[in-house]
Tab-separated table of N, CA and C in Angstrom:
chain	number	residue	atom	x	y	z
A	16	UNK	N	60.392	120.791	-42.227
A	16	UNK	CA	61.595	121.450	-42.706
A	16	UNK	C	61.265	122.891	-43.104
A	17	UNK	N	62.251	123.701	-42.572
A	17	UNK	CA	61.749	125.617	-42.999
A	17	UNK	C	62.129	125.472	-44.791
A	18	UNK	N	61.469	126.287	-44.979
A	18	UNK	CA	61.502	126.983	-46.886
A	18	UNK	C	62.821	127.247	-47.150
A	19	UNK	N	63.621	127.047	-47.841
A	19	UNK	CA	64.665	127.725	-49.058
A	19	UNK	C	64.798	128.989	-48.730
A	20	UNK	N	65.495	129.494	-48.207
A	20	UNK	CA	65.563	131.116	-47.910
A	20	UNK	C	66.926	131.473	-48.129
A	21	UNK	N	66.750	133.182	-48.496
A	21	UNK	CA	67.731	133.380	-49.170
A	21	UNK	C	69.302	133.246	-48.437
A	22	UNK	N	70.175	133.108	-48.749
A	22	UNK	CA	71.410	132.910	-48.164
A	22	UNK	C	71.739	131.106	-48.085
A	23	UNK	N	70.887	131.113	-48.214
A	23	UNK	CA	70.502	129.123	-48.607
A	23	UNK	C	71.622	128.548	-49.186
A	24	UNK	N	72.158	127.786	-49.725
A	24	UNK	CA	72.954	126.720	-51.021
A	24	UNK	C	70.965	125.983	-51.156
A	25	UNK	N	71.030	125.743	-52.341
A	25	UNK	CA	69.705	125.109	-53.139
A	25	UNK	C	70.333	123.378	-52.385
A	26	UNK	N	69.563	122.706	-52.403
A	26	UNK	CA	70.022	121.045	-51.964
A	26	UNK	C	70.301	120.529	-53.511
A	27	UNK	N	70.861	119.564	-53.937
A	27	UNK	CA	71.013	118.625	-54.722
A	27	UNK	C	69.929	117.956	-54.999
A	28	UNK	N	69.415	117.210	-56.004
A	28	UNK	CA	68.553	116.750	-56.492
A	28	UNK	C	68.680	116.084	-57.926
A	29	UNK	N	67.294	115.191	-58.439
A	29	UNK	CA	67.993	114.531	-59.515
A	29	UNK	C	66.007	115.121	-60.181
A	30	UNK	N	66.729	116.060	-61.536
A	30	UNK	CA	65.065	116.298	-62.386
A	30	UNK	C	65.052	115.480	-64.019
A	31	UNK	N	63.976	115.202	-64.296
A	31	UNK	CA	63.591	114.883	-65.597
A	31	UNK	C	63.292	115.922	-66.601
A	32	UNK	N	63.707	115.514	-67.507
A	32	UNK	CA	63.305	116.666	-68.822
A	32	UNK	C	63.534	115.891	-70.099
A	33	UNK	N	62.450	116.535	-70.876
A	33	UNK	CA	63.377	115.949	-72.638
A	33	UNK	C	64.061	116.731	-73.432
A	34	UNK	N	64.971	116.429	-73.393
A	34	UNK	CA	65.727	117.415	-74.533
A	34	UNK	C	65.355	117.717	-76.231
A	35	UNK	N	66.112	118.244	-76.686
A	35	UNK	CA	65.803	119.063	-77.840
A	35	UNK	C	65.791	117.978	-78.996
A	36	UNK	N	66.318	116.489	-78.900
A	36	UNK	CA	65.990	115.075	-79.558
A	36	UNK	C	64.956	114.306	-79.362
A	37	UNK	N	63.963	114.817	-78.103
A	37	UNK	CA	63.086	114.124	-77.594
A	37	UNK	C	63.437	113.113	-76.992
A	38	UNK	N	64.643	113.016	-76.036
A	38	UNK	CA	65.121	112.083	-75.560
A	38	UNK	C	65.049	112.570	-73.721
A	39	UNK	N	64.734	111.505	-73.513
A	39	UNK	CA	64.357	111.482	-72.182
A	39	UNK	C	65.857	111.953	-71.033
A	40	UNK	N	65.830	112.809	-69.982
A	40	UNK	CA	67.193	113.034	-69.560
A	40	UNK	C	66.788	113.030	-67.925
A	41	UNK	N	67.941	112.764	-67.318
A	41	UNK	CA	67.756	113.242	-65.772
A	41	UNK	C	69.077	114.119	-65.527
A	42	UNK	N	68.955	115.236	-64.900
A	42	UNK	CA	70.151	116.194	-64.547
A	42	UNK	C	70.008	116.315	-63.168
A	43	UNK	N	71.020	116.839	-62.532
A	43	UNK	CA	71.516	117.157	-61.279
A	43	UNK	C	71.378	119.015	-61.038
A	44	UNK	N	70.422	119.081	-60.043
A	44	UNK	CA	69.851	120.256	-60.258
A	44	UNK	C	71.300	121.184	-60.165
A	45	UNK	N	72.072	120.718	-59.345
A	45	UNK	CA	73.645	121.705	-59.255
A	45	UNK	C	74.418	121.429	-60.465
A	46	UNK	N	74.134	120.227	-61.139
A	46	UNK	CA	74.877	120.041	-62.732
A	46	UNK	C	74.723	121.162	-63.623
A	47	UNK	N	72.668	121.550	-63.323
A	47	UNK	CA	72.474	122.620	-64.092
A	47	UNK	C	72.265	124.561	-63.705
A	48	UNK	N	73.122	124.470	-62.482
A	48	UNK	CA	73.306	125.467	-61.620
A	48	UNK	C	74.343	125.840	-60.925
A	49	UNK	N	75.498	124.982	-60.718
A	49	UNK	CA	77.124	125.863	-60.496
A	49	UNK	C	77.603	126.258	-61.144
A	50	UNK	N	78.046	127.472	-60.432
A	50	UNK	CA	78.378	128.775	-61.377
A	50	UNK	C	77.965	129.621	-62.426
A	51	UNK	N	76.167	129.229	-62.148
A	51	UNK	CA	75.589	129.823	-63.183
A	51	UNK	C	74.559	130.764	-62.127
A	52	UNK	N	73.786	131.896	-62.801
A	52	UNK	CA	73.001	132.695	-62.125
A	52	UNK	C	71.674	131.966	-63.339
A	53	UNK	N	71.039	131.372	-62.368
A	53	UNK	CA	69.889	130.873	-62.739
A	53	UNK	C	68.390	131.240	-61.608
A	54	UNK	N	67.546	131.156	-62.474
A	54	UNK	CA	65.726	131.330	-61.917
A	54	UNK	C	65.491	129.851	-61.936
A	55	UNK	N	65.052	129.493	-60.732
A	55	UNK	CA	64.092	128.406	-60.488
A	55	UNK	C	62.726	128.736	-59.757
A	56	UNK	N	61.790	128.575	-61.055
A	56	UNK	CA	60.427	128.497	-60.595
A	56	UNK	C	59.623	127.799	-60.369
A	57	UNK	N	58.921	127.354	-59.086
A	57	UNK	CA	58.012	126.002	-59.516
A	57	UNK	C	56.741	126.586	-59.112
A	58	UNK	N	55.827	125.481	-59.679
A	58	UNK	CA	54.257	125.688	-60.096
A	58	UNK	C	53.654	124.590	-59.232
A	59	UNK	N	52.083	124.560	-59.120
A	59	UNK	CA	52.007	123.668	-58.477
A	59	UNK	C	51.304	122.622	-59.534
A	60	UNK	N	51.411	123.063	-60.490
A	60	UNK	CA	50.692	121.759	-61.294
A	60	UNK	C	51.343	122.236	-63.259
A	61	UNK	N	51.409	121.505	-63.947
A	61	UNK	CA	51.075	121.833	-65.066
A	61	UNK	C	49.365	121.821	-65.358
A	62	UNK	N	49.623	122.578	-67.021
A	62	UNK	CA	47.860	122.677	-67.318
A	62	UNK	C	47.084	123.214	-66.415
A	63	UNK	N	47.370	124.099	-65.248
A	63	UNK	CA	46.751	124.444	-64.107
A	63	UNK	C	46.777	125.982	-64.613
A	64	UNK	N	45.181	126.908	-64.050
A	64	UNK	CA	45.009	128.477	-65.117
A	64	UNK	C	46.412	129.367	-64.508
A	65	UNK	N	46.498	129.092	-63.396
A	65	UNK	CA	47.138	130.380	-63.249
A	65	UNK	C	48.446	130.409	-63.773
A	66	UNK	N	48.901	128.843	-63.703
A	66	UNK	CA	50.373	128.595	-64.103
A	66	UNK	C	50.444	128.593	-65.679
A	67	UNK	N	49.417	128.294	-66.467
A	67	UNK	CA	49.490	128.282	-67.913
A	67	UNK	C	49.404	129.579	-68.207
A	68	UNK	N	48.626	130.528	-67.715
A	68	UNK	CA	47.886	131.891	-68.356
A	68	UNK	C	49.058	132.797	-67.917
A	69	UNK	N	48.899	132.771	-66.488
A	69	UNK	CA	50.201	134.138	-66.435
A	69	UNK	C	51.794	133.598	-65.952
A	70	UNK	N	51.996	132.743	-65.069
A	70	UNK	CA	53.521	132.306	-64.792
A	70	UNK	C	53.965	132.031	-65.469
A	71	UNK	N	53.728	130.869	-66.214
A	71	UNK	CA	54.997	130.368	-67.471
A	71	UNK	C	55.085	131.284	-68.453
A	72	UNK	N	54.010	132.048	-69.106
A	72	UNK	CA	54.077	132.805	-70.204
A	72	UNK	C	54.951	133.767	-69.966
A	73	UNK	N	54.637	134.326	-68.597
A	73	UNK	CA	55.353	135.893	-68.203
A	73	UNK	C	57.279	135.415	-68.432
A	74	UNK	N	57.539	134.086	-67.793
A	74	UNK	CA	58.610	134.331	-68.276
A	74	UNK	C	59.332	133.744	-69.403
A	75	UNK	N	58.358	133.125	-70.312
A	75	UNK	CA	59.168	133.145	-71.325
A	75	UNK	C	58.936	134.309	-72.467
A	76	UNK	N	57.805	135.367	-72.173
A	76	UNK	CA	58.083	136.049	-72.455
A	76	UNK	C	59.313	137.407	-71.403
A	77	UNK	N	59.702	137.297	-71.289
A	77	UNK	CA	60.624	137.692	-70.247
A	77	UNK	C	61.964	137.057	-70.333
A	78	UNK	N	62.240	136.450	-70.892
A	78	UNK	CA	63.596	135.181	-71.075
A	78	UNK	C	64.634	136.190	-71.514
A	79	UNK	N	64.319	137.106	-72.638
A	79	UNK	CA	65.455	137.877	-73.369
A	79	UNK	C	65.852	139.058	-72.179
A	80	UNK	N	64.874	139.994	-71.440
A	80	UNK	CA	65.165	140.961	-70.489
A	80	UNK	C	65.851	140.224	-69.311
A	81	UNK	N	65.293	139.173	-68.832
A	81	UNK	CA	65.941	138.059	-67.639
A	81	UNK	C	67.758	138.030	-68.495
A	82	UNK	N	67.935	137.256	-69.354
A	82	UNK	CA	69.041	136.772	-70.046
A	82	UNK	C	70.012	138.275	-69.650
A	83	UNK	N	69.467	139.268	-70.381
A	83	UNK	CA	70.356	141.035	-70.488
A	83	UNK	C	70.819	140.999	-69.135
A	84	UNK	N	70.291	140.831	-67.991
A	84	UNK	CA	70.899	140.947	-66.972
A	84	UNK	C	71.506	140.047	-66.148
A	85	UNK	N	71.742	138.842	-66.856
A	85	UNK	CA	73.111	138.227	-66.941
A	85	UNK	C	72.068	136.832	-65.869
A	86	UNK	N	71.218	136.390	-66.846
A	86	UNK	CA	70.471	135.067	-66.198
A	86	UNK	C	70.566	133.989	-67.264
A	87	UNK	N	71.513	133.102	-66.836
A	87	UNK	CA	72.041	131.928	-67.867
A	87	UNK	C	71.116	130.859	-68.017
A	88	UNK	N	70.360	130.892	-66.864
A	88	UNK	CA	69.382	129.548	-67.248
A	88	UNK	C	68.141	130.107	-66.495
A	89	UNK	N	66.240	129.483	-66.877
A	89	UNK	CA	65.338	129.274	-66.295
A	89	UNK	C	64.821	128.423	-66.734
A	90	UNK	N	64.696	127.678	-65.095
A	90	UNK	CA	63.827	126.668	-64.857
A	90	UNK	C	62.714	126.289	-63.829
A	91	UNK	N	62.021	126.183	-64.511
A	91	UNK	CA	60.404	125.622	-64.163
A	91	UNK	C	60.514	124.200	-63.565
A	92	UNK	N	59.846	123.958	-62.503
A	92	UNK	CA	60.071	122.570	-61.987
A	92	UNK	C	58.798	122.464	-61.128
A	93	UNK	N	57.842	121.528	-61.593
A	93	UNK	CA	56.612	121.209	-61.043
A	93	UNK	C	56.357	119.448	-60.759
A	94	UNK	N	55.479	119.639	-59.979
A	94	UNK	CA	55.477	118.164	-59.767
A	94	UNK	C	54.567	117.699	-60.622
A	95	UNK	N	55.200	117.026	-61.669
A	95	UNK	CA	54.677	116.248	-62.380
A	95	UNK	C	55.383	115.337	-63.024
A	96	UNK	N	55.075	114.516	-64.160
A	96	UNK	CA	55.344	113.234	-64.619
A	96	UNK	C	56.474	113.791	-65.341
A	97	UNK	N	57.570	113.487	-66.439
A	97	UNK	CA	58.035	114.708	-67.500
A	97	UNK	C	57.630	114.411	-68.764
A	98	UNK	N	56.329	113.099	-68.835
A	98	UNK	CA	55.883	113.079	-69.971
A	98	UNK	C	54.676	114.233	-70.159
A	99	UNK	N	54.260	114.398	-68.771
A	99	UNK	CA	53.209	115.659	-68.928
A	99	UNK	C	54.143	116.740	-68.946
A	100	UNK	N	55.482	116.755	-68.572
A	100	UNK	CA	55.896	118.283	-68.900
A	100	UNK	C	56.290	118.348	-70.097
A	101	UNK	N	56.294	117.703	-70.943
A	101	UNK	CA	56.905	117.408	-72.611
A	101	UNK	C	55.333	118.426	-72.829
A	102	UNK	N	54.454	117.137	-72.872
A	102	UNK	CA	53.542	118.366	-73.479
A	102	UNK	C	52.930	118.819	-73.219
A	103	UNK	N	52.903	119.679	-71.887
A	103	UNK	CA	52.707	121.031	-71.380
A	103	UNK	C	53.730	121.869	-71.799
A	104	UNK	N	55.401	121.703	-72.558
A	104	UNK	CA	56.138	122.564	-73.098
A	104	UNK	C	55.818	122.950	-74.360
A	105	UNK	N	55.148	121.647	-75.400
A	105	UNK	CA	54.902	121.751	-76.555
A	105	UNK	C	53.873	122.873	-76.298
A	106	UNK	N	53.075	123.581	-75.681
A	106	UNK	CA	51.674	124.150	-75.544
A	106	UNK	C	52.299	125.709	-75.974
A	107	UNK	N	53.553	125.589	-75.700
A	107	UNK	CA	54.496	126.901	-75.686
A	107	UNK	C	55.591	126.796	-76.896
A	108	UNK	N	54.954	127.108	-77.930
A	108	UNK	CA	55.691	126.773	-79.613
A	108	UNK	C	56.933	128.071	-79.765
A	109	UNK	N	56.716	129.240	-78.778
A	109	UNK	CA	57.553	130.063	-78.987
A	109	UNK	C	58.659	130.131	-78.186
A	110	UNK	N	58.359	128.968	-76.735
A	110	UNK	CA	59.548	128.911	-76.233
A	110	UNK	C	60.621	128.397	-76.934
A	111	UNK	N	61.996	128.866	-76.252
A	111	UNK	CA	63.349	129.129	-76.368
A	111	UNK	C	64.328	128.975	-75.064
A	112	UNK	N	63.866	129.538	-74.495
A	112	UNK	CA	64.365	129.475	-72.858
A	112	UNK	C	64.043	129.169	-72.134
A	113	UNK	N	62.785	128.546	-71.545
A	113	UNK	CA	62.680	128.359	-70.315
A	113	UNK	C	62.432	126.297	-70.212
A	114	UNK	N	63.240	126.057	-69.282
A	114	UNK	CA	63.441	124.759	-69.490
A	114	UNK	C	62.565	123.907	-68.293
A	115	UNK	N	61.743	123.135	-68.870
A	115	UNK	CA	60.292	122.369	-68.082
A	115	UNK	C	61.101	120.956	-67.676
A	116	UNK	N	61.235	120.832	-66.122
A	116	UNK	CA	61.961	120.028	-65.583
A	116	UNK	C	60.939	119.641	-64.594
A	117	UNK	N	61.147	118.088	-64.830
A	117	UNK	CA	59.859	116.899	-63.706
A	117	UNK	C	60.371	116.293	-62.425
A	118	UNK	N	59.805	117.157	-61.506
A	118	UNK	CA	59.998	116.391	-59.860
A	118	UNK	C	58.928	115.741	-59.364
A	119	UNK	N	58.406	114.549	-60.497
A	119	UNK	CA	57.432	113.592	-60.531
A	119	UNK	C	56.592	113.434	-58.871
A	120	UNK	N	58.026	112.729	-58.184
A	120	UNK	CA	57.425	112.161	-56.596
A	120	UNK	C	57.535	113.252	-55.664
A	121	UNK	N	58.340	114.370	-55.965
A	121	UNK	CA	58.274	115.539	-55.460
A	121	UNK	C	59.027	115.401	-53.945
A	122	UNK	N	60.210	114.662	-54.378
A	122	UNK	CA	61.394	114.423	-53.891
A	122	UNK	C	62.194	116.569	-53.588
A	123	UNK	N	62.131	116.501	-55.089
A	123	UNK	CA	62.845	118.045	-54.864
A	123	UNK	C	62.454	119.463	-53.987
A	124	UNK	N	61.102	119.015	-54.547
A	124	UNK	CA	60.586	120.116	-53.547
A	124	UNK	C	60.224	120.024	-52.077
A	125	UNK	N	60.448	118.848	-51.460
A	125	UNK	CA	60.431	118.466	-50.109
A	125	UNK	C	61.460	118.877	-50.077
A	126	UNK	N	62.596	118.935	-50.584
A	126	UNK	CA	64.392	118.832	-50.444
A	126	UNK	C	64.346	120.542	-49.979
A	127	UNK	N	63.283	121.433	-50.989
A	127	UNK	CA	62.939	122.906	-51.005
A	127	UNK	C	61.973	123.112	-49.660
A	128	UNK	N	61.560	122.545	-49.306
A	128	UNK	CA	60.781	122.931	-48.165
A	128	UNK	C	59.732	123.415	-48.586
A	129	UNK	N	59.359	122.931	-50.286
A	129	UNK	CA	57.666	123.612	-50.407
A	129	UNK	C	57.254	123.400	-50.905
A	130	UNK	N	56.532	122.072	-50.244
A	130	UNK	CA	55.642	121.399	-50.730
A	130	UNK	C	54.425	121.743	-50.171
A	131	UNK	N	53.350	121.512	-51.232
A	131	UNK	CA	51.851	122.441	-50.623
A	131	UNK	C	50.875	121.338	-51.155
A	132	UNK	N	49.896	120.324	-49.761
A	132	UNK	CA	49.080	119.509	-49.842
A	132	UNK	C	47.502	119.841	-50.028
A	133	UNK	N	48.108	119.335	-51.469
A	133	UNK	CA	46.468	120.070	-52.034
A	133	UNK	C	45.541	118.627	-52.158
A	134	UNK	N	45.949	118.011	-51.281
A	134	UNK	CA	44.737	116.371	-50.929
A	134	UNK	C	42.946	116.433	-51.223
A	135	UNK	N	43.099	117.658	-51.091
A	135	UNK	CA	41.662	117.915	-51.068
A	135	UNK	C	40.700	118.701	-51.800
A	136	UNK	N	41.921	118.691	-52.933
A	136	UNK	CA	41.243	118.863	-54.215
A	136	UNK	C	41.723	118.434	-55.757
A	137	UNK	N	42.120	116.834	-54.588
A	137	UNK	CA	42.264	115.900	-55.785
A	137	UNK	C	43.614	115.787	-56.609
A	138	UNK	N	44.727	116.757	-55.629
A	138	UNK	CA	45.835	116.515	-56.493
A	138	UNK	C	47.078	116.428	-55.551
A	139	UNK	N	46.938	115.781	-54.023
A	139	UNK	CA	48.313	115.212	-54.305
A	139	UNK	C	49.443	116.466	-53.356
A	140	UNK	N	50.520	115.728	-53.238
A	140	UNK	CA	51.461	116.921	-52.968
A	140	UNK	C	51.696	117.314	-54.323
A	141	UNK	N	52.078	118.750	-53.858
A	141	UNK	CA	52.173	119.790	-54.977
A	141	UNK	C	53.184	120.418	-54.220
A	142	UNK	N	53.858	121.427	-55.567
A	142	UNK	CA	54.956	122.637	-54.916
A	142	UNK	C	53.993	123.825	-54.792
A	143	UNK	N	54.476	124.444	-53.774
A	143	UNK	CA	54.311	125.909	-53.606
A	143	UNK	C	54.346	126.807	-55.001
A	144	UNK	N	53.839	127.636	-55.069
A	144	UNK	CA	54.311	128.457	-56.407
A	144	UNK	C	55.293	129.558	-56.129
A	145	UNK	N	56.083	129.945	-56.643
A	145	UNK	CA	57.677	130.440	-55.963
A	145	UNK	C	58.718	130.473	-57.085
A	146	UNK	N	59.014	131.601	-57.019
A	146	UNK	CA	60.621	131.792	-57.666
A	146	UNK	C	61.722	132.199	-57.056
A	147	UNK	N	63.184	131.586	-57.320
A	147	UNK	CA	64.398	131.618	-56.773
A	147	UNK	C	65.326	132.516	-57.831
A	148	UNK	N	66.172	133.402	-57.713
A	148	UNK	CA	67.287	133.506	-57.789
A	148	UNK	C	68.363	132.801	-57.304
A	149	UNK	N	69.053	132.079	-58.078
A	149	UNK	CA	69.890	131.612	-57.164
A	149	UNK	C	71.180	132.003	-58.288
A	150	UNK	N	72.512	132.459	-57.506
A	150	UNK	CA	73.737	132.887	-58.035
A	150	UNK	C	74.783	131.387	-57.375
A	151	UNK	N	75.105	130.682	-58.353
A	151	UNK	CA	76.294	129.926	-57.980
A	151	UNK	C	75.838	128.810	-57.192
A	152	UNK	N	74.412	128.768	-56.914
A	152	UNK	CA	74.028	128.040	-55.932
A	152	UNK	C	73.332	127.985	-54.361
A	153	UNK	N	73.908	129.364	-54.550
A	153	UNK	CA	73.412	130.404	-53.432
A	153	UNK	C	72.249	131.219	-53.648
A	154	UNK	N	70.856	131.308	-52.912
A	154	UNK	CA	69.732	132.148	-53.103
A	154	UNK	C	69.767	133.585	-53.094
A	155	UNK	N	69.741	134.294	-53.992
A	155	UNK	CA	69.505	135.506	-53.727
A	155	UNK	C	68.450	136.443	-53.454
A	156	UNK	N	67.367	135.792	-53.970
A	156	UNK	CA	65.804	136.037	-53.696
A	156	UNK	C	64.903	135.059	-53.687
A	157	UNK	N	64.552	134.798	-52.979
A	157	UNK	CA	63.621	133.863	-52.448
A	157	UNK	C	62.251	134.245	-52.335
A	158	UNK	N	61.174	134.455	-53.679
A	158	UNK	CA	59.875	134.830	-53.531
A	158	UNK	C	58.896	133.515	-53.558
A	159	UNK	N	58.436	133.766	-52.057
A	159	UNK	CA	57.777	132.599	-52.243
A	159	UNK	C	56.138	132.895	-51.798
A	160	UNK	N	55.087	132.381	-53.116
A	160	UNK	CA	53.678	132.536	-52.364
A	160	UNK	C	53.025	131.750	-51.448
A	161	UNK	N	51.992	132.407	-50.834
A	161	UNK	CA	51.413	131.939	-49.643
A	161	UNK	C	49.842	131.473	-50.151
A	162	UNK	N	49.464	130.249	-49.820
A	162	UNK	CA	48.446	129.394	-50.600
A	162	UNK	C	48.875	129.448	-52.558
A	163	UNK	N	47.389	129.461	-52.218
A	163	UNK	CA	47.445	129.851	-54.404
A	163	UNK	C	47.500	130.946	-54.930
A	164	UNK	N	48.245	131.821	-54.287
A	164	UNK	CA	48.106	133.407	-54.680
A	164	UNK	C	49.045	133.867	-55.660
A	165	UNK	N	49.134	134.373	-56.225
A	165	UNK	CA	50.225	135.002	-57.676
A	165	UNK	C	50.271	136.184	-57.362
A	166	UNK	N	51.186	136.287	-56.280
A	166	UNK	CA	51.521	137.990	-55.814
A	166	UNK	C	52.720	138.509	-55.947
A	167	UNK	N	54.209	137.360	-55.975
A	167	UNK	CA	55.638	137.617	-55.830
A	167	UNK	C	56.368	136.837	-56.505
A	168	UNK	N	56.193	136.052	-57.287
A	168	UNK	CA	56.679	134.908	-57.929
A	168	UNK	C	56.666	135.207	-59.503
A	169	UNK	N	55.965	136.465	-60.096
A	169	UNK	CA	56.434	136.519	-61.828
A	169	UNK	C	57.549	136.983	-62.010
A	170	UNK	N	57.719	136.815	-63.042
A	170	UNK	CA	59.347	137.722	-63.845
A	170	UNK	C	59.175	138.711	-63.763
A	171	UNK	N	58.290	139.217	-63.632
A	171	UNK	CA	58.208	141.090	-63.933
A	171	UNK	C	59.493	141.145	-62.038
A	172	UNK	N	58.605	140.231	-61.301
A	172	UNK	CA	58.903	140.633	-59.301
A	172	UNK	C	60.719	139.870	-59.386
A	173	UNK	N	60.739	138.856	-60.310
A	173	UNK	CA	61.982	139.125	-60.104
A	173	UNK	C	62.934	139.741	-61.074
A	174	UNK	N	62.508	140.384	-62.118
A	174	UNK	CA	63.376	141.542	-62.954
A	174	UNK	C	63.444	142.456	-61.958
A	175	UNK	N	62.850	142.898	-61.342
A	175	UNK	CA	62.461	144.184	-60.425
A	175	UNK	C	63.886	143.744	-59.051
A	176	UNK	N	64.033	142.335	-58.643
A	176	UNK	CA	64.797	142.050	-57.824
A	176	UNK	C	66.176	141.933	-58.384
A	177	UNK	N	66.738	141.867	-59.666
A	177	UNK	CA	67.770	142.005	-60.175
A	177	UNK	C	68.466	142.735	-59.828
């Protein structure tokens, strides 16, 4: 299946998360994306350096400049369990905004076209690392990296695409 590209509609999907009760939830990725201008970023792992040290941080530090220019939601969506994304969120005491959502079997990101088989070093399908704009449902920027590289996918590359 080709990648998510821009001019796209995002596919439907069903993610895990815990909410702000610690209660376990599943949402509808368009439940939490029609009619909203939302960032979807995925990682290819939690607890993984590049995704702990510079991706997730960059945008939640970045959440308030993202928000100013009229970005209602970000979400992070990695393949993992969502009991490991609970606390891989807790690791981030100052987040506020950015919302850690589990595509465990990695259903969603096949649905995305980017999935990246990292078999051979012990972990499994994985997502691509990649960030979306998407307006209403519709892609507006589609940065997506190539292997494990962190070249187009921070907040700074998509503030800059705003």
């Amino acid at each position: 299946m080709a990648p998510i590209a821009v001019g796209d509609v995002i596919p439907d999907g069903t993610l895990a998360y815990f909410d702000e009760q610690d209660q376990l939830q599943e949402a509808s990725v368009h439940s939490l994306a029609a009619g909203k201008k939302v960032i979807i970023f995925g990682v290819p792992g939690a607890f993984t350096p590049t995704c702990s040290v510079k991706h997730v941080p960059g945008f939640i530090e970045k959440a308030g400049e993202l928000k100013s220019k009229g970005i209602d939601e970000i979400l992070l969506l990695s393949v993992n369990d969502p009991f490991v994304m609970k606390a891989w969120a807790k690791t981030y005491p100052d987040n506020k905004d950015v919302k850690f959502l589990a595509d465990g079997s990695a259903t969603y990101t096949h649905a995305l076209g980017l999935e990246l088989d990292l078999s051979e070093k012990g972990l499994g399908t994985r997502s691509r690392r990649f960030a979306l704009l998407v307006d209403d449902l519709k892609v507006k920027v589609a940065n997506v990296e190539a292997g494990g590289e962190f070249t187009v996918s921070s907040a700074d590359d998509i503030l800059k695409a705003i």
